[in-house]
Coordinates of C-alpha atoms in Angstrom, one line a residue:
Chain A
X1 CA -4.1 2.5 27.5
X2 CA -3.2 -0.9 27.3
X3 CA -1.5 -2.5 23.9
X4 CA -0.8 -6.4 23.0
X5 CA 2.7 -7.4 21.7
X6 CA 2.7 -9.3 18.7
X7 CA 5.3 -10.8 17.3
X8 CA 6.7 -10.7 13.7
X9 CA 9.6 -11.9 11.8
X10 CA 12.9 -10.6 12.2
X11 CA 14.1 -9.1 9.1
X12 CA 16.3 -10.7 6.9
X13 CA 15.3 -13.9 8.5
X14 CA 15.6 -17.2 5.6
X15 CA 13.2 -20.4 5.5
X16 CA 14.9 -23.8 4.3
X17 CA 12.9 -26.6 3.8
X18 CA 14.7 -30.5 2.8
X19 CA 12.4 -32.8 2.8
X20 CA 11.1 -33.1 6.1
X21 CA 13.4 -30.6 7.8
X22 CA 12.4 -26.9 8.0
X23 CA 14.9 -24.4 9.7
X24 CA 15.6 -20.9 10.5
X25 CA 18.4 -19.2 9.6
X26 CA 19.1 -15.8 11.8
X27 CA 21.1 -12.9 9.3
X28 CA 23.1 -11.2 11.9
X29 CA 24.0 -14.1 14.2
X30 CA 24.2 -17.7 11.9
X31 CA 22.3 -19.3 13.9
X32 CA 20.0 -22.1 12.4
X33 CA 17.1 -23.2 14.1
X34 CA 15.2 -26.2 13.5
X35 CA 11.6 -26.1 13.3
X36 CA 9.0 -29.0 14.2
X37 CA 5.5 -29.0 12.4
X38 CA 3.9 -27.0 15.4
X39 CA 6.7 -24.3 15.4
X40 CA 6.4 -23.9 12.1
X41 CA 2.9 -23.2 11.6
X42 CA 3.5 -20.9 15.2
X43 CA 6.0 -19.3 12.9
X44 CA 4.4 -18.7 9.8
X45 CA 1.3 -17.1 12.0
X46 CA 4.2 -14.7 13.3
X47 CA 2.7 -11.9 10.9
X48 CA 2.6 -8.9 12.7
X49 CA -0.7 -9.1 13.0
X50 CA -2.1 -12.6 15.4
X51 CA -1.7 -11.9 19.0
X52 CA -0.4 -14.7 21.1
X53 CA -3.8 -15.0 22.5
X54 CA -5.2 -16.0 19.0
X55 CA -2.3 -18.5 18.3
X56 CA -3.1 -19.9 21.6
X57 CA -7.2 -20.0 21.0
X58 CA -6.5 -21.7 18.0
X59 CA -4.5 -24.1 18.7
X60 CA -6.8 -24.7 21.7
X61 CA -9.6 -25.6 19.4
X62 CA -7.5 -27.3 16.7
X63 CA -6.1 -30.0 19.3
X64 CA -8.4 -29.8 22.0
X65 CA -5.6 -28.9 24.7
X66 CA -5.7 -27.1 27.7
X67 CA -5.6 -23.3 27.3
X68 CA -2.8 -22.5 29.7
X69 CA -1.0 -25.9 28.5
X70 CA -0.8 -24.5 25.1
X71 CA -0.2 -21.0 25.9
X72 CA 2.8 -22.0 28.3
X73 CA 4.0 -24.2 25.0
X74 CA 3.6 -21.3 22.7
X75 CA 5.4 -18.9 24.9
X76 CA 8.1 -20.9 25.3
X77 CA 8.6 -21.2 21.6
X78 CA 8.1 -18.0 20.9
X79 CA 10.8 -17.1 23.4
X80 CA 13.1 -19.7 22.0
X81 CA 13.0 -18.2 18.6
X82 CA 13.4 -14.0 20.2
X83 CA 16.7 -15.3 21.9
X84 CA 17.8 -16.1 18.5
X85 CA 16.9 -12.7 16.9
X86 CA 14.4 -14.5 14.5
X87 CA 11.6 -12.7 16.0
X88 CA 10.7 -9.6 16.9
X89 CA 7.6 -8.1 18.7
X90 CA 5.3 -5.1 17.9
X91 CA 2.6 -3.0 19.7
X92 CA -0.6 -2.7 18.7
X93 CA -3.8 -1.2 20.6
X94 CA -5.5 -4.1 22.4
X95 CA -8.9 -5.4 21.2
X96 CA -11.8 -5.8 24.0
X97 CA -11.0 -9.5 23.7
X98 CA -7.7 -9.7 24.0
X99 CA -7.2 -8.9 28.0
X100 CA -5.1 -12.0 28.4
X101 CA -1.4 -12.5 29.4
X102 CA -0.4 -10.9 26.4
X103 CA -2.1 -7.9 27.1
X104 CA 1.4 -5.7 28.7
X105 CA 0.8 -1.8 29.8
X106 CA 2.6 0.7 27.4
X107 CA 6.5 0.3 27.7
Chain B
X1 CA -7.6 -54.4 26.3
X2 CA -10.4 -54.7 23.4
X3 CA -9.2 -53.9 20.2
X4 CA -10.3 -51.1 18.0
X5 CA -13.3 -51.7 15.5
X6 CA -12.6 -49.9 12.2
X7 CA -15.1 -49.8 9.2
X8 CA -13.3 -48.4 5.8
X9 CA -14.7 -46.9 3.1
X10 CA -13.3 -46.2 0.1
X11 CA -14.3 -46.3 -3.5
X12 CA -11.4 -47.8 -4.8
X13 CA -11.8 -51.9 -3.3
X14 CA -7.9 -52.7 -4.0
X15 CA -7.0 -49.5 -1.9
X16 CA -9.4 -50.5 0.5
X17 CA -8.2 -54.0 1.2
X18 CA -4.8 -52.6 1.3
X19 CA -5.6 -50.3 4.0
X20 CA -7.4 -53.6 6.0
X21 CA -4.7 -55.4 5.5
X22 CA -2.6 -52.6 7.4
X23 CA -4.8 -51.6 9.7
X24 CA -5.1 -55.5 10.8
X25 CA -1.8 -55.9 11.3
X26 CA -1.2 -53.0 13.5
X27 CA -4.0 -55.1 16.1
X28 CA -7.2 -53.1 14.9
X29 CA -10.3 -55.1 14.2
X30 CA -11.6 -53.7 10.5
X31 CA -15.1 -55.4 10.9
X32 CA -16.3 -53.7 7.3
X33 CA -15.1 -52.5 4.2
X34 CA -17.5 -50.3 2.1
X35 CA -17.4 -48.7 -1.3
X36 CA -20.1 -46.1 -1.2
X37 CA -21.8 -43.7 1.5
X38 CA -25.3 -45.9 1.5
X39 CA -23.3 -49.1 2.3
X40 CA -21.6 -47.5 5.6
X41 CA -24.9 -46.3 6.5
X42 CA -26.2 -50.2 6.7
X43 CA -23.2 -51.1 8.4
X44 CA -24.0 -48.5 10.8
X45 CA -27.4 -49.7 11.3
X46 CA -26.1 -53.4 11.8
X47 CA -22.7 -52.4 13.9
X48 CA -23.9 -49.9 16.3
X49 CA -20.7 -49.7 18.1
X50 CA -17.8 -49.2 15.3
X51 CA -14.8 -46.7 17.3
X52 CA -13.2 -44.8 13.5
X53 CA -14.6 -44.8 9.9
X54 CA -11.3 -44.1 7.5
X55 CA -13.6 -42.8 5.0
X56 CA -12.2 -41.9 1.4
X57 CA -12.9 -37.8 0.5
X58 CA -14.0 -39.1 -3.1
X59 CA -17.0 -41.6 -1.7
X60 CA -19.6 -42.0 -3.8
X61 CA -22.8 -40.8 -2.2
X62 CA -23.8 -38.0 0.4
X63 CA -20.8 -37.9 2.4
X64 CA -21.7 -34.9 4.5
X65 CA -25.0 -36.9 5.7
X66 CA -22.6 -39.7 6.6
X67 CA -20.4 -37.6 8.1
X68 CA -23.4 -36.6 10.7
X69 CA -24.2 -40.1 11.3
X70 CA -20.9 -40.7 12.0
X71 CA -21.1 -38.3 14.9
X72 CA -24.7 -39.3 16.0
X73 CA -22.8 -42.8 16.8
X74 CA -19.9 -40.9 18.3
X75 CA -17.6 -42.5 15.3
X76 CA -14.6 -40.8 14.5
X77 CA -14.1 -39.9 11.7
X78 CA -10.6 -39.8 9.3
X79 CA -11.0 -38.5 5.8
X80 CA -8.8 -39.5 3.3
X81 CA -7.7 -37.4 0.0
X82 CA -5.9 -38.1 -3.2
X83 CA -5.7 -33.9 -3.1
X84 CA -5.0 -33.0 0.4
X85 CA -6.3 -29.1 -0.4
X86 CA -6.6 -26.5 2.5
X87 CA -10.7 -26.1 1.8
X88 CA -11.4 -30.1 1.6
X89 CA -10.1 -29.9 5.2
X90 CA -11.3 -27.1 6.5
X91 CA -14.4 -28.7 5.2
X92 CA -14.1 -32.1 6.3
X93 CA -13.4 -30.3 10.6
X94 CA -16.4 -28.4 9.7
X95 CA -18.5 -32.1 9.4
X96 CA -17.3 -33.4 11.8
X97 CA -13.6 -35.3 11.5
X98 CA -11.3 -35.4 13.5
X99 CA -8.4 -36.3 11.3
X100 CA -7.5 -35.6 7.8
X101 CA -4.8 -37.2 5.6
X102 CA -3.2 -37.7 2.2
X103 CA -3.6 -41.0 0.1
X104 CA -0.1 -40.8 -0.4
X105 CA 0.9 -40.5 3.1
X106 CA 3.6 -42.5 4.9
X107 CA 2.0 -45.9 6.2
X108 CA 3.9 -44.1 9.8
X109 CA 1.9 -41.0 9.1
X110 CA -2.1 -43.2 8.6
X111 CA -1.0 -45.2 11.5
X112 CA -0.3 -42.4 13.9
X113 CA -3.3 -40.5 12.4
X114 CA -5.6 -43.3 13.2
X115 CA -4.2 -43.8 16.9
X116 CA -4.1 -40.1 17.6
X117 CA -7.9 -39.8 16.7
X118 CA -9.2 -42.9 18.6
X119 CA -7.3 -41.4 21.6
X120 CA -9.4 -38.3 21.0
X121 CA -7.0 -36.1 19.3
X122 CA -7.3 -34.1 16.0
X123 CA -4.9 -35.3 13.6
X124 CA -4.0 -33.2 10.2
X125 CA -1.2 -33.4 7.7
X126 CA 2.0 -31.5 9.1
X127 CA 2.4 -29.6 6.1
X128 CA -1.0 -28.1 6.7
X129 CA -0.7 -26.5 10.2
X130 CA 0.2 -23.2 9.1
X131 CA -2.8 -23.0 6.6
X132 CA -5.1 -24.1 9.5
X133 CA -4.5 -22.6 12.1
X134 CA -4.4 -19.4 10.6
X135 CA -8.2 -20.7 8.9
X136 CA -9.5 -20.7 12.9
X137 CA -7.9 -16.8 13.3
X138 CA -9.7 -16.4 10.8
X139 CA -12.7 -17.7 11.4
X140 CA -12.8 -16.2 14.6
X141 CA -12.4 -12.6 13.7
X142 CA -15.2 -12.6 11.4
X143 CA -17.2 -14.0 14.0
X144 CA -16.0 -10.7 16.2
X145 CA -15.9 -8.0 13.6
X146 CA -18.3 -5.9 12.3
X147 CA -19.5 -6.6 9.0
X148 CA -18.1 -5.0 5.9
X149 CA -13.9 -5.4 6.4
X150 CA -12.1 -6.8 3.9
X151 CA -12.7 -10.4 2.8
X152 CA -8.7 -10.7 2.6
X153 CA -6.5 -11.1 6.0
X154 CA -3.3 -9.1 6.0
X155 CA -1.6 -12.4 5.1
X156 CA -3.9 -13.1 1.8
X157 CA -3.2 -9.3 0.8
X158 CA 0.1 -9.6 0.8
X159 CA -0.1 -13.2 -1.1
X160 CA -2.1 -11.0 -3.4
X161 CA 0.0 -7.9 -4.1
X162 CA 3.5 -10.7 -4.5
X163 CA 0.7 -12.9 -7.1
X164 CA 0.2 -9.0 -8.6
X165 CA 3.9 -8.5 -8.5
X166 CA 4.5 -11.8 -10.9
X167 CA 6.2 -13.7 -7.7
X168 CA 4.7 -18.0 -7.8
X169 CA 4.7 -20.1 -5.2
X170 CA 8.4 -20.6 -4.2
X171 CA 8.9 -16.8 -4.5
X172 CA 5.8 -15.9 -2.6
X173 CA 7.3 -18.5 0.4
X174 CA 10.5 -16.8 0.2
X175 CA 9.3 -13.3 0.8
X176 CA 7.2 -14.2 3.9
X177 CA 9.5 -16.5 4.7
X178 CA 7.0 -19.3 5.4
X179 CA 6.8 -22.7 3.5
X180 CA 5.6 -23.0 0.0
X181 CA 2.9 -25.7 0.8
X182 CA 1.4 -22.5 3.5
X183 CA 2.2 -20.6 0.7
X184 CA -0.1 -22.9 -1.3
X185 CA -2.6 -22.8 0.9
X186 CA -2.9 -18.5 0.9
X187 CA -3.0 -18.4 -2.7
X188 CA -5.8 -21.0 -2.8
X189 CA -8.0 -18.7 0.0
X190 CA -7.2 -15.5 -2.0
X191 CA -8.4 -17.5 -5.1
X192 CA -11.7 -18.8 -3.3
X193 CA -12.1 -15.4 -1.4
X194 CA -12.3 -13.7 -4.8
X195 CA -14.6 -15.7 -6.5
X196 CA -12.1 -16.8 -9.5
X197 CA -10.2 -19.8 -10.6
X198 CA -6.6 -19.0 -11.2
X199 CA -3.8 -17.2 -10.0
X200 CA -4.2 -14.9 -13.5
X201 CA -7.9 -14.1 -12.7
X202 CA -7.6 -13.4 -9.2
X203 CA -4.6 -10.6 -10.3
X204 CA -6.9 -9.5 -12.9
X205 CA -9.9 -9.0 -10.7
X206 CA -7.8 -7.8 -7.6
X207 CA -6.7 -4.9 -10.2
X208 CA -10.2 -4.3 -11.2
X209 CA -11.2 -4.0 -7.8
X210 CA -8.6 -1.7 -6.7
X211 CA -7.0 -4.1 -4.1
X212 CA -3.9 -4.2 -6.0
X213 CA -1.9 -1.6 -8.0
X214 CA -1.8 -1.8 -11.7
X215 CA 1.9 -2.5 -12.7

């Protein structure tokens, strides 16, 4: 069976916002991460519940990008914010659809 | 190169020239400046080959039938709001434009709208990412799922039970730990989605309905 890893936010994790400044702040570690406009909204979709594959469709139709462009750029943020402990992933049973690169066999 | 051609629209004239006056000195042409939806529609007839209408989201006239003419003469389109709400803009995408801003945006902010749409891009108010792009999840799972699931997304029934729960805005932002303006935005859906007109009413109904636990 195969399942898709979705990511969710770490818990305990805070959300400041001064003026145009939004950043992360990490519980265990301290670390403070600053979000851009894009990583934000990435964030806030990190709900447990979008797969990467819908971020990344998306955003694909939202700024007419290349799909592997953006899925590369949403990885990469994604990854950014795991190596600070503000994310976390879960499994879930794939949907038909969602056979893309985010589609991992049962670990 | 050939400078951009610009047409404005806006119901307010002194806004309007304002924005001309801008617009001018960043190097584009604005070639018209119109104060209802009928007089873009001549200007259309008479300057077939206009590149961006900045058209005000307040317009008097039928703006979704200009909006449609502005794609039949592949015009982009940027809508201007003195709201800036999460529904004008899905609305205004679904007719058609590509960018979207505030009336009280930063002169920066119009400017680099306006550039980023004539290159081809979509351009919408930072704040508003979050809301949108979890609109187009959205959107895209209804289209997929059978019919019959719950009106409400996870995120919205979540909004709804901290709304139940007494939590506003900020503290609603806090628990998901996303921003208040996205935070904004889920209450407004859950308040469209329910058919209702305030935060109070949607609890209210929410109870009624079961969705929510009576506290």
């Amino acid at each position: 069976m195969t399942t898709v890893r979705i990511p969710r936010h770490a818990p305990g994790v805070v959300l400041r916002q001064e003026q145009t400044v939004t950043q992360l702040l990490a519980p265990g570690t301290g670390a403070v991460v600053s979000l851009d406009p894009l990583a934000l909204a990435l964030w806030e979709m990190c709900d447990g519940e979008t797969t990467v594959q819908e971020m990344t469709t998306a955003s694909c139709a939202l700024f007419d990008a290349p799909h592997d462009t953006v899925e590369r750029d949403i990885t990469r943020v994604l990854a950014a914010l795991e190596e600070q402990l503000l994310l976390e992933w879960v499994s879930a049973p794939g949907p038909p659809e969602a056979s893309g690169p985010d589609t991992k066999a049962d670990r | 190169m050939s400078e951009a051609t610009v047409a404005i629209a806006d119901e307010d004239v002194l806004f309007g020239s304002a924005l001309a006056v801008v617009l001018a000195d960043a190097g584009y042409a604005v070639v018209t400046q119109a104060t209802s939806c009928q007089e873009v529609h001549d200007d259309l007839a008479r300057m077939p080959s206009l590149d961006l209408l900045l058209m005000s989201s307040t317009l008097p006239g039928d703006r979704a039938a200009l909006a449609r003419a502005a794609g039949d003469h592949a015009l982009r389109l940027v809508v201007l709001s003195p709201l800036t709400e999460h529904a004008e803009l899905v609305s205004a995408l679904d007719h058609g434009a590509q960018g979207y801003l505030g009336k009280d945006a930063r002169l920066s902010d119009l400017l680099g709208s306006v550039a980023a749409v004539l290159r081809g891009e979509a351009a919408v108010p930072r704040h508003m990412l979050g809301g949108l792009l979890h609109e187009l999840v959205q959107q895209r799972r209804r289209a997929t799922a059978p019919s019959g699931d719950s009106p409400l997304s996870r995120r919205e029934q979540e909004v709804l039970e901290l709304l139940a729960q007494g939590h506003a805005q900020e503290g609603i932002a806090r628990a998901l730990v996303i921003s208040p303006q996205t935070a904004r935005t889920h209450i407004q859906k859950v308040i469209g989605k329910l058919g209702v007109h305030s935060r109070v009413e949607a609890v209210a109904v929410a109870v009624e309905r079961g969705l929510v636990a009576a506290s």
